[in-house]
XYZ file of C-alpha atoms in Angstrom:
708
model
C 24.001 36.320 74.875
C 24.287 36.160 71.070
C 24.067 39.455 69.206
C 22.611 39.482 65.683
C 23.135 42.613 63.557
C 20.913 43.015 60.473
C 21.150 45.688 57.797
C 17.770 47.298 58.461
C 14.986 47.178 61.081
C 12.486 45.239 58.919
C 14.995 42.417 58.325
C 15.906 42.436 62.028
C 12.213 41.924 62.878
C 11.990 38.914 60.538
C 15.088 37.356 62.120
C 13.987 38.177 65.687
C 10.614 36.500 65.078
C 12.283 33.250 63.929
C 14.734 33.306 66.872
C 12.051 34.076 69.470
C 13.589 37.452 70.394
C 10.188 39.110 70.756
C 10.738 41.682 73.520
C 11.180 45.135 71.960
C 13.835 47.408 73.457
C 15.193 50.786 72.391
C 17.075 49.979 69.170
C 16.944 46.169 69.399
C 14.796 43.085 70.143
C 15.576 40.615 72.926
C 14.658 37.087 73.975
C 15.592 33.400 73.947
C 19.291 34.177 74.497
C 19.482 36.569 71.535
C 19.604 40.315 70.981
C 18.738 41.390 67.437
C 19.720 44.906 66.391
C 20.204 46.695 63.072
C 22.004 49.337 61.066
C 20.290 51.688 58.571
C 22.399 50.572 55.635
C 25.702 52.451 55.993
C 26.409 53.730 59.529
C 30.083 54.278 58.701
C 31.894 55.822 55.765
C 35.516 56.467 54.839
C 36.894 59.628 56.405
C 36.803 62.763 54.255
C 39.934 64.712 53.242
C 39.518 67.349 55.973
C 39.502 64.558 58.609
C 43.157 63.925 57.689
C 44.158 67.585 57.981
C 42.456 71.022 58.079
C 44.438 72.104 54.994
C 42.256 69.808 52.862
C 39.054 71.676 53.692
C 39.675 74.070 50.834
C 40.192 72.711 47.326
C 43.776 73.442 46.353
C 45.316 72.112 43.144
C 48.790 72.029 44.674
C 47.766 69.848 47.647
C 46.794 67.051 45.247
C 46.889 64.103 45.223
C 45.464 63.485 48.693
C 46.726 60.039 49.750
C 46.217 59.181 53.442
C 48.935 57.052 55.053
C 46.129 54.720 56.149
C 42.415 55.033 55.477
C 40.119 55.543 58.438
C 36.359 55.221 58.897
C 33.922 57.425 60.778
C 30.237 57.479 61.672
C 27.995 59.253 59.199
C 27.132 62.551 60.955
C 23.461 61.979 61.752
C 21.775 61.913 65.161
C 19.775 58.763 64.421
C 22.916 56.974 63.184
C 24.892 58.054 66.258
C 22.151 56.857 68.645
C 21.823 53.483 66.919
C 25.594 53.006 66.887
C 25.692 53.584 70.676
C 23.141 50.766 71.061
C 25.244 48.441 68.861
C 28.467 49.430 70.656
C 26.955 48.610 74.073
C 25.517 45.290 72.872
C 28.854 44.286 71.286
C 30.521 44.952 74.641
C 27.921 42.868 76.550
C 27.496 39.889 74.190
C 29.410 36.593 74.033
C 29.220 36.208 70.259
C 28.237 38.307 67.224
C 26.265 36.941 64.268
C 26.684 39.126 61.176
C 23.223 39.121 59.529
C 24.015 41.798 56.943
C 22.894 41.525 53.337
C 24.629 38.523 51.804
C 26.828 40.437 49.340
C 29.999 42.515 49.105
C 28.338 45.772 50.175
C 26.520 44.060 53.064
C 29.775 42.548 54.293
C 31.514 45.937 54.156
C 28.713 47.738 56.039
C 28.794 45.233 58.931
C 32.571 44.917 59.178
C 33.027 48.683 59.340
C 30.455 48.919 62.141
C 32.104 46.075 64.113
C 35.522 47.673 63.524
C 34.217 51.025 64.790
C 32.656 49.312 67.830
C 36.082 47.692 68.584
C 34.531 44.225 68.478
C 36.845 41.472 69.753
C 34.143 38.833 70.219
C 33.840 35.710 68.021
C 31.869 36.520 64.832
C 29.771 34.144 62.736
C 28.062 34.863 59.406
C 24.437 34.270 58.444
C 24.348 33.760 54.667
C 20.875 33.413 53.150
C 19.319 33.954 49.732
C 15.781 34.783 50.871
C 14.025 36.136 53.959
C 11.426 33.373 54.306
C 11.113 31.735 57.715
C 12.456 28.461 56.303
C 15.523 30.176 54.766
C 16.317 32.044 58.012
C 16.003 28.832 60.099
C 18.188 26.947 57.644
C 20.722 29.789 57.692
C 21.010 29.736 61.493
C 21.492 25.953 61.409
C 24.396 26.494 59.003
C 26.201 29.593 60.304
C 29.623 30.133 58.733
C 32.829 31.445 60.341
C 33.338 35.156 59.549
C 36.805 34.201 58.261
C 35.155 32.525 55.234
C 34.070 35.978 54.020
C 37.282 37.895 54.709
C 38.138 38.201 50.991
C 34.655 39.514 50.264
C 35.275 42.287 52.805
C 38.769 42.984 51.420
C 37.298 43.384 47.914
C 34.558 45.716 49.205
C 37.075 47.743 51.170
C 39.452 47.942 48.162
C 36.532 49.084 45.975
C 35.609 51.836 48.470
C 39.224 53.006 48.792
C 39.679 52.909 44.994
C 36.540 54.971 44.462
C 37.688 57.440 47.147
C 41.193 57.827 45.694
C 39.981 58.432 42.175
C 36.734 60.246 42.942
C 38.116 62.711 45.494
C 41.367 63.499 43.680
C 40.141 63.559 40.076
C 37.011 65.558 40.965
C 39.068 68.229 42.787
C 41.713 68.152 40.068
C 39.353 68.706 37.123
C 37.110 71.104 39.027
C 39.986 73.430 39.939
C 41.684 73.143 36.537
C 38.653 73.318 34.246
C 35.571 74.231 36.304
C 36.128 77.990 36.356
C 34.772 78.057 39.955
C 31.276 77.567 38.550
C 30.497 73.968 39.456
C 31.906 70.660 40.585
C 33.167 68.512 37.679
C 32.476 65.047 38.983
C 34.829 62.210 37.994
C 34.325 58.603 39.077
C 35.914 55.206 38.527
C 32.736 53.809 36.902
C 30.786 57.015 36.239
C 33.327 58.519 33.817
C 33.757 55.526 31.431
C 29.963 55.143 31.422
C 29.611 58.791 30.396
C 32.369 58.250 27.796
C 30.291 55.483 26.159
C 27.289 57.811 25.937
C 29.416 60.667 24.550
C 31.019 58.380 21.967
C 27.582 57.219 20.773
C 26.325 60.821 20.702
C 29.262 61.867 18.518
C 28.640 58.969 16.130
C 24.992 60.027 15.814
C 25.858 63.731 15.340
C 28.514 62.949 12.708
C 26.272 60.571 10.763
C 25.333 61.589 7.215
C 22.110 60.044 5.996
C 22.364 58.616 2.494
C 19.620 57.429 0.182
C 19.846 53.992 -1.397
C 17.743 51.833 -3.699
C 17.113 48.079 -3.616
C 15.589 45.738 -6.187
C 12.784 43.468 -4.992
C 10.298 41.245 -6.768
C 7.128 39.332 -5.942
C 6.855 35.741 -7.155
C 3.872 33.552 -6.118
C 2.903 36.178 -3.489
C 6.327 35.977 -1.825
C 8.645 39.031 -1.680
C 12.252 38.308 -2.740
C 15.220 40.695 -2.231
C 18.032 41.090 -4.725
C 21.195 39.611 -3.155
C 23.446 42.416 -4.405
C 24.897 45.572 -2.834
C 22.547 48.491 -2.305
C 22.398 50.789 -5.339
C 23.591 54.362 -4.754
C 21.612 56.033 -7.595
C 18.031 55.905 -8.825
C 19.329 55.713 -12.389
C 21.072 52.372 -11.745
C 17.991 51.061 -9.940
C 15.729 51.950 -12.886
C 18.086 50.235 -15.330
C 18.030 47.155 -13.098
C 14.225 47.247 -13.016
C 14.056 47.309 -16.815
C 16.378 44.288 -16.936
C 14.171 42.391 -14.421
C 11.075 43.021 -16.509
C 12.686 41.282 -19.502
C 13.473 37.999 -17.690
C 11.401 35.378 -15.827
C 11.955 34.418 -12.143
C 13.589 31.037 -11.502
C 13.905 29.047 -8.240
C 17.549 28.019 -7.658
C 17.297 26.369 -4.215
C 14.638 25.607 -1.594
C 15.643 24.477 1.891
C 13.766 23.917 5.154
C 15.847 23.523 8.310
C 14.339 22.628 11.651
C 15.913 24.269 14.664
C 15.386 25.142 18.308
C 15.180 28.404 20.214
C 16.802 28.051 23.615
C 14.840 29.020 26.719
C 15.422 32.526 28.025
C 17.919 32.753 30.872
C 16.751 33.243 34.439
C 17.153 36.830 35.587
C 20.185 38.385 37.162
C 19.676 41.977 38.326
C 20.929 43.556 35.097
C 18.742 41.255 32.968
C 15.686 42.190 35.035
C 16.479 45.923 34.784
C 16.928 45.587 31.006
C 13.602 43.754 30.579
C 11.687 46.171 32.849
C 13.094 49.143 30.929
C 12.230 47.623 27.539
C 8.747 46.497 28.593
C 7.577 49.160 31.034
C 10.092 52.007 30.671
C 11.173 51.639 34.337
C 14.529 53.161 35.213
C 17.236 50.834 36.529
C 16.999 52.542 39.934
C 13.228 52.055 40.180
C 13.443 48.404 39.150
C 16.061 47.830 41.857
C 13.745 49.506 44.369
C 10.758 47.305 43.367
C 12.683 44.009 43.374
C 14.351 44.893 46.717
C 10.890 45.520 48.183
C 9.674 42.128 46.871
C 12.744 40.503 48.472
C 12.045 42.128 51.830
C 8.413 40.966 51.569
C 9.801 37.422 51.094
C 8.358 36.906 47.579
C 11.664 36.651 45.663
C 15.240 35.629 46.407
C 18.196 37.995 46.919
C 18.199 40.369 43.924
C 21.654 42.008 43.740
C 23.128 39.117 41.769
C 25.031 38.738 38.508
C 24.431 35.075 37.678
C 21.613 33.550 35.616
C 22.049 30.034 37.048
C 20.776 28.080 40.070
C 22.869 25.868 42.338
C 22.195 22.153 41.984
C 21.199 21.909 45.665
C 18.103 24.000 44.850
C 16.701 21.389 42.465
C 14.624 19.489 45.103
C 12.879 22.763 46.114
C 11.757 23.776 42.600
C 8.606 21.657 42.494
C 7.461 23.051 45.871
C 7.932 26.645 44.679
C 6.008 25.938 41.455
C 3.135 24.350 43.419
C 2.813 27.501 45.538
C 2.488 29.750 42.447
C -1.333 29.550 42.489
C -1.842 32.619 40.308
C 0.100 30.898 37.497
C -1.660 27.526 37.888
C -2.466 27.176 34.155
C 1.193 27.639 33.229
C 2.551 25.498 36.070
C 0.139 22.543 35.683
C 1.859 21.061 32.569
C 5.226 21.116 34.389
C 3.897 19.165 37.376
C 2.701 16.241 35.222
C 6.285 14.940 34.973
C 9.542 15.340 36.944
C 11.008 18.857 36.644
C 13.864 18.738 34.090
C 17.337 19.286 35.542
C 19.030 21.159 32.709
C 22.646 22.359 32.794
C 21.334 25.616 31.255
C 19.527 26.241 34.583
C 21.448 24.300 37.271
C 25.219 24.757 37.236
C 27.286 25.060 40.419
C 30.303 26.238 38.418
C 28.365 29.369 37.368
C 27.048 30.210 40.874
C 29.212 32.024 43.418
C 27.648 33.657 46.491
C 24.097 33.692 45.144
C 21.926 32.184 42.456
C 19.639 33.855 39.884
C 16.526 35.770 41.003
C 13.562 33.403 41.370
C 10.256 33.432 43.302
C 10.173 31.953 46.804
C 7.497 29.620 48.151
C 5.734 32.699 49.623
C 3.198 33.815 46.985
C 2.479 37.558 46.806
C -0.678 38.990 48.331
C -2.960 41.595 46.779
C -1.376 44.518 48.638
C 1.595 44.882 46.289
C 1.887 48.077 44.267
C 1.139 47.857 40.534
C 4.860 48.159 39.759
C 5.791 45.384 42.206
C 3.153 43.105 40.640
C 4.577 43.707 37.152
C 8.157 43.059 38.295
C 7.074 39.897 40.156
C 5.275 38.770 36.980
C 8.504 39.153 34.970
C 10.432 37.023 37.499
C 7.654 34.423 37.847
C 7.154 33.848 34.107
C 10.888 33.718 33.417
C 11.203 31.091 36.198
C 8.299 28.984 34.886
C 9.463 29.218 31.264
C 12.946 27.917 32.207
C 11.456 24.437 32.789
C 9.394 24.277 29.580
C 10.778 22.506 26.486
C 12.764 24.488 23.916
C 10.752 26.191 21.170
C 10.915 24.211 17.902
C 11.047 26.277 14.720
C 11.566 25.772 11.018
C 13.631 28.170 8.921
C 12.916 28.271 5.210
C 15.554 29.686 2.868
C 14.686 30.191 -0.808
C 17.121 31.388 -3.483
C 16.135 32.454 -6.988
C 17.403 34.474 -9.907
C 16.176 36.779 -12.642
C 18.631 36.526 -15.492
C 21.999 36.993 -13.789
C 20.675 38.824 -10.693
C 20.393 36.552 -7.602
C 17.425 36.864 -5.212
C 16.650 35.326 -1.833
C 14.047 35.297 0.914
C 13.557 33.501 4.192
C 10.699 32.648 6.483
C 10.348 31.343 9.995
C 7.625 29.201 11.458
C 7.026 28.040 15.027
C 6.384 24.277 14.986
C 6.085 23.705 18.761
C 5.947 26.819 20.978
C 7.655 25.192 23.993
C 8.659 27.946 26.419
C 7.034 30.586 24.205
C 3.638 29.271 25.387
C 4.289 31.043 28.722
C 4.251 34.381 26.872
C 1.507 33.539 24.355
C -1.082 35.926 25.820
C 1.292 38.876 26.102
C 1.187 41.702 23.546
C 3.928 41.352 20.956
C 6.906 43.646 21.485
C 7.433 46.339 18.887
C 10.181 45.343 16.489
C 12.936 47.821 15.720
C 13.175 46.476 12.185
C 9.565 46.210 11.032
C 10.498 45.611 7.377
C 12.620 42.587 8.249
C 10.017 41.219 10.658
C 7.295 41.536 8.048
C 9.351 39.477 5.597
C 10.143 36.844 8.266
C 6.415 36.404 8.863
C 5.761 35.545 5.202
C 4.080 32.220 4.651
C 6.324 30.515 2.137
C 4.728 27.854 -0.067
C 6.485 24.739 -1.354
C 8.823 25.684 -4.206
C 10.464 23.311 -6.697
C 14.058 23.875 -7.799
C 14.067 24.834 -11.467
C 10.511 26.188 -11.580
C 10.150 29.612 -13.170
C 7.468 32.071 -14.148
C 6.313 35.689 -14.322
C 7.051 38.014 -11.410
C 6.362 41.582 -10.337
C 9.649 43.530 -9.898
C 9.850 46.807 -7.960
C 12.268 49.386 -6.544
C 12.476 49.982 -2.794
C 13.923 53.330 -1.712
C 15.499 53.596 1.723
C 17.768 55.766 3.848
C 20.748 54.795 5.962
C 20.079 55.315 9.664
C 22.499 56.522 12.353
C 23.474 54.336 15.317
C 20.671 54.128 17.880
C 21.020 56.236 21.049
C 21.478 54.286 24.262
C 18.422 53.523 26.372
C 18.827 52.463 30.011
C 18.381 48.859 28.834
C 21.135 49.005 26.200
C 23.443 51.070 28.459
C 23.142 48.498 31.262
C 24.091 45.765 28.792
C 27.033 47.871 27.568
C 28.221 48.385 31.166
C 27.932 44.657 31.764
C 30.189 43.880 28.779
C 32.536 46.924 29.061
C 31.128 48.512 25.910
C 31.192 45.444 23.656
C 28.039 44.844 21.589
C 27.100 41.285 22.564
C 23.817 39.564 21.744
C 24.811 35.995 22.615
C 23.926 35.000 26.197
C 26.859 32.574 26.555
C 29.430 35.168 25.463
C 27.853 37.850 27.633
C 28.170 35.529 30.646
C 31.921 35.219 29.992
C 32.384 39.001 29.732
C 30.615 39.777 33.027
C 33.856 39.508 35.004
C 35.167 42.480 33.052
C 31.981 44.545 33.150
C 32.112 48.033 34.667
C 30.419 48.575 38.012
C 28.458 45.927 39.868
C 24.806 45.000 39.251
C 23.757 46.763 42.458
C 25.616 50.030 41.677
C 24.939 50.535 37.954
C 21.499 52.069 38.521
C 23.007 54.612 40.907
C 25.775 55.494 38.418
C 23.160 56.321 35.749
C 21.174 58.424 38.258
C 24.368 60.308 39.210
C 24.947 61.222 35.538
C 21.406 62.650 35.426
C 21.897 64.619 38.649
C 25.165 66.086 37.384
C 23.366 67.114 34.152
C 25.894 65.155 32.085
C 23.074 63.242 30.403
C 19.357 63.782 29.839
C 16.456 61.620 28.750
C 14.453 62.186 25.568
C 11.624 59.685 25.563
C 13.472 56.440 26.332
C 16.776 57.622 24.860
C 19.762 58.779 26.932
C 21.502 61.784 25.396
C 24.881 63.237 26.452
C 24.586 66.980 27.180
C 27.142 69.560 26.027
C 28.574 69.614 29.563
C 29.006 65.834 29.482
C 30.612 65.944 26.030
C 33.005 68.756 27.016
C 34.001 66.948 30.219
C 34.930 63.760 28.317
C 36.756 65.810 25.658
C 38.781 67.488 28.408
C 39.895 64.172 29.908
C 42.903 63.058 27.889
C 43.804 60.104 30.079
C 42.335 56.926 28.557
C 42.547 55.152 31.926
C 39.778 57.381 33.259
C 37.335 56.962 30.407
C 38.021 53.560 28.870
C 35.354 50.925 29.638
C 37.865 48.140 28.861
C 40.468 49.421 31.339
C 37.835 50.023 34.010
C 36.630 46.477 33.322
C 40.169 45.245 34.065
C 40.036 46.948 37.485
C 36.676 45.296 38.076
C 38.237 41.919 37.284
C 40.997 42.592 39.825
C 38.360 43.350 42.471
C 36.709 40.016 41.685
C 40.087 38.314 41.987
C 40.551 39.908 45.440
C 37.158 38.410 46.333
C 38.445 34.968 45.311
C 41.769 35.411 47.129
C 43.719 35.513 43.838
C 44.914 39.147 44.069
C 46.254 41.359 46.852
C 44.007 44.253 47.940
C 47.123 46.331 48.750
C 48.462 45.769 45.237
C 45.193 47.161 43.809
C 45.465 50.199 46.100
C 49.101 50.829 45.117
C 48.216 50.684 41.402
C 45.479 53.282 41.892
C 47.765 55.539 43.955
C 50.329 55.435 41.141
C 47.667 56.187 38.543
C 46.199 59.098 40.542
C 49.686 60.562 41.101
C 50.545 60.416 37.378
C 47.137 61.830 36.412
C 47.543 64.742 38.838
C 50.989 65.616 37.487
C 49.775 65.533 33.865
C 46.697 67.689 34.475
C 48.422 70.248 36.729
C 51.227 70.707 34.172
C 48.824 70.725 31.176
C 46.956 73.605 29.566
C 43.856 74.935 31.285
C 40.484 75.758 29.777
C 37.042 76.388 31.241
C 34.197 73.995 30.484
C 31.047 75.957 29.621
C 28.140 74.534 31.570
C 24.704 74.067 30.013
C 23.114 76.030 32.815
C 25.471 78.649 34.162
C 24.573 78.076 37.778
C 26.748 79.687 40.401
C 27.571 76.857 42.727
C 29.923 76.800 45.661
C 32.669 74.285 45.078
C 32.325 72.050 48.064
C 32.800 68.373 48.747
C 29.657 66.330 48.587
C 29.595 64.282 51.734
C 29.845 60.613 50.878
C 26.662 58.974 52.013
C 24.868 55.914 50.878
C 22.412 57.204 48.248
C 18.814 56.133 48.228
C 19.070 54.378 51.608
C 16.920 56.236 54.044
C 16.782 55.630 57.734
C 13.904 53.297 58.445
C 11.653 54.635 61.199
C 11.262 52.728 64.421
C 7.956 50.839 64.293
C 5.145 51.635 66.762
C 5.161 48.004 67.943
C 8.735 48.427 69.236
C 8.063 51.855 70.824
C 7.384 51.932 74.568
C 4.290 53.752 75.835
C 5.587 56.993 77.462
C 2.797 56.938 80.065
C 2.657 53.446 81.612
C 6.153 52.428 80.398
C 4.995 48.784 80.555
C 3.419 48.209 77.175
C 4.230 49.164 73.609
C 2.218 51.339 71.260
C -0.051 50.259 68.408
C -1.232 52.237 65.407
C -4.950 52.426 64.669
C -6.869 54.130 61.857
C -6.993 57.572 63.460
C -4.518 57.467 66.358
C -1.518 55.864 68.020
C -2.184 54.512 71.486
C -1.045 52.172 74.238
C -1.658 48.489 73.505
C -3.194 48.375 77.017
C -5.382 51.416 76.290
C -8.250 50.286 78.561
C -6.074 50.544 81.664
C -3.464 53.112 80.561
C -5.519 55.490 78.388
C -2.591 56.975 76.409
C -3.484 58.077 72.882
C -2.348 60.679 70.291
C -4.478 61.339 67.216
C -2.899 61.794 63.786
C -4.801 65.068 63.288
C -3.771 67.754 65.792
C -5.186 71.303 65.605
C -6.245 70.677 61.986
C -2.843 69.379 60.802
C -2.205 65.738 59.935
C 1.152 64.627 61.389
C 3.562 62.223 59.679
C 4.834 59.092 61.483
C 8.200 60.807 62.032
C 6.556 63.857 63.623
C 4.452 61.612 65.881
C 7.515 59.552 66.842
C 9.400 62.743 67.757
C 6.470 63.753 69.942
C 6.427 60.371 71.734
C 10.195 59.766 72.019
C 11.505 63.332 72.468
C 8.406 64.972 73.961
C 8.324 67.564 71.176
C 8.385 68.025 67.397
C 10.454 70.364 65.268
C 8.797 73.673 64.281
C 5.712 72.915 62.164
C 3.338 74.991 60.038
C -0.209 74.493 58.773
C -2.319 74.340 61.966
C -5.887 75.557 61.246
C -8.084 74.860 64.301
C -6.065 76.089 67.300
C -8.185 77.956 69.898
C -5.774 80.902 69.883
C -5.527 80.905 66.047
C -1.863 79.755 66.109
C -0.804 78.467 62.674
C 2.771 77.395 63.439
C 4.915 76.320 66.372
C 6.352 73.332 68.253
C 4.057 70.575 69.554
C 4.975 69.354 73.036
C 3.771 66.480 75.206
C 2.963 67.982 78.611
C 3.019 66.275 82.045
C -0.580 65.038 81.800
C 0.264 63.612 78.324
C -1.773 66.356 76.666
C -0.458 67.900 73.434
C 0.216 71.658 73.448
C 1.238 74.057 70.659
C 3.656 76.845 71.508
């Protein structure tokens, strides 16, 4: 028997269907020589300090740093997790071979390897590596299973990342909390979280320290075109008025007139960060929500694997592009022009050298149905249009540059005209995005007539008064870009691609880092802007060690983790470097001066370790179709509009309605009733014959529901 282990029940069902493992069992599916089971995301986690010794239960400055001789893993303490692990453990023991069907990424590899390690697996292991969950992709994946050994470095990098985060997070958080927290709250420090906060604090300080200054500029209008004086801004109104008087005495003369034709490159395909940036700019979605929507689209088979950091496709995908485009019926008007000729195979789209484990996010050949949420439809639309536009021609533009002078004062203006829209045609019907520099945009939109060098004439000079503006606060979009480039301000796509190896965090974790900063009250949101709170500012000011808060240095660690993934760096070396750093940090802080950070909200909070669990991954409930009828024990259950009942209801007769004694039960409460024979204590009953309003529902011998 071959055992397949997926990362969640819904994915396991997709795989089981393709393999013909259609018989539902408790915690797995069976059939055709396969058993298909699942985890719920993380089943295992690294052991906590108190697991290495009872002395670590209390937070003691003088027991730091905590450095286990070897790191161990344990099951996450949860009944559902423990039950599912027992199923996996038994199946691992009984099978002949294991097929790791975890998410095809570093985190997915780590989740599965820890589970197999915990289950003491000594069976041969193969790896399913797929970029989408369509039936075709799953079949193709099983025809091309890889040896688990091929992904050993991916696991080593994931394991090194987890150990690194543990070493720094556990030790630095305890260290700073005990030294500076005044027993009022946990001061959370993290390998990626702290440099991210430092970027926000730095920007906040620049904004707070900024002094607005007034300035004056000379402009003039000649033949209905606005020209700007090509001189430094004037600091006083007096100088501006003198300049204006001078302009009035002299005619305007054209010095040069030049039209250059150019091209605007197509927008890159989306990686996860690019999609999160665009969704934040366009719809105000948080990075976490965008990840949730695109993950849902992936699991519904409409898009490829989303947790990627490349904007390229592998060359082997080229033959499939036309088929995907043909299936995009909703975008027929945009796709039709592409299908009139062979799809172009551009190096800006297809480049094996730029693709590692996965390619950019693109639609699959499974078009979405109408039952997507509004948010999922909008995110799919972003991915679909970006994909279509990648195969359109470049946008042809003309740039006009005109230089003139009034006496000795030089003037210039420029204009831009779209000659052939190319890829911009895909976005023609969309509302224009608000420009951050409306003045500049207005001037760029000027229609510039034909000028002749040497021509001159009367003009209408004027003074423009302006104010210097502070740096812009980060939004989620600009913060994600800053994390991707370790704080460097980069507009160019090519350069940004080169800096990704040194970015802080991974595409899949950045959203969670930002959410953690919100939860800790280190940052807050004002409209779209992210603002560092006083607590966040004080925490960064307290940290003197640049290693903890420097985006560049954290980016160097990230590069080492990527090198481990490629087999170019030793995982143990990375661990040793972090141990040395944590030891030095501990000594410096313990010996240094103490002060108490004043919290924004003086909340009395017990200082206790937050158990490390996978955030935002909830246990997926067992489906009714894989739940055995408790009465006949031969058939499974099905869910109707008002009740759950046996699929052979005519003969068996088992049924439980959603509404019991005037209270509507959730799926979890109904599952408890079916699987355990009782629910937890519930409130809100309104129609019980004995006027009971709370109690435990039980399934009695005759399969009648009672409230007691």
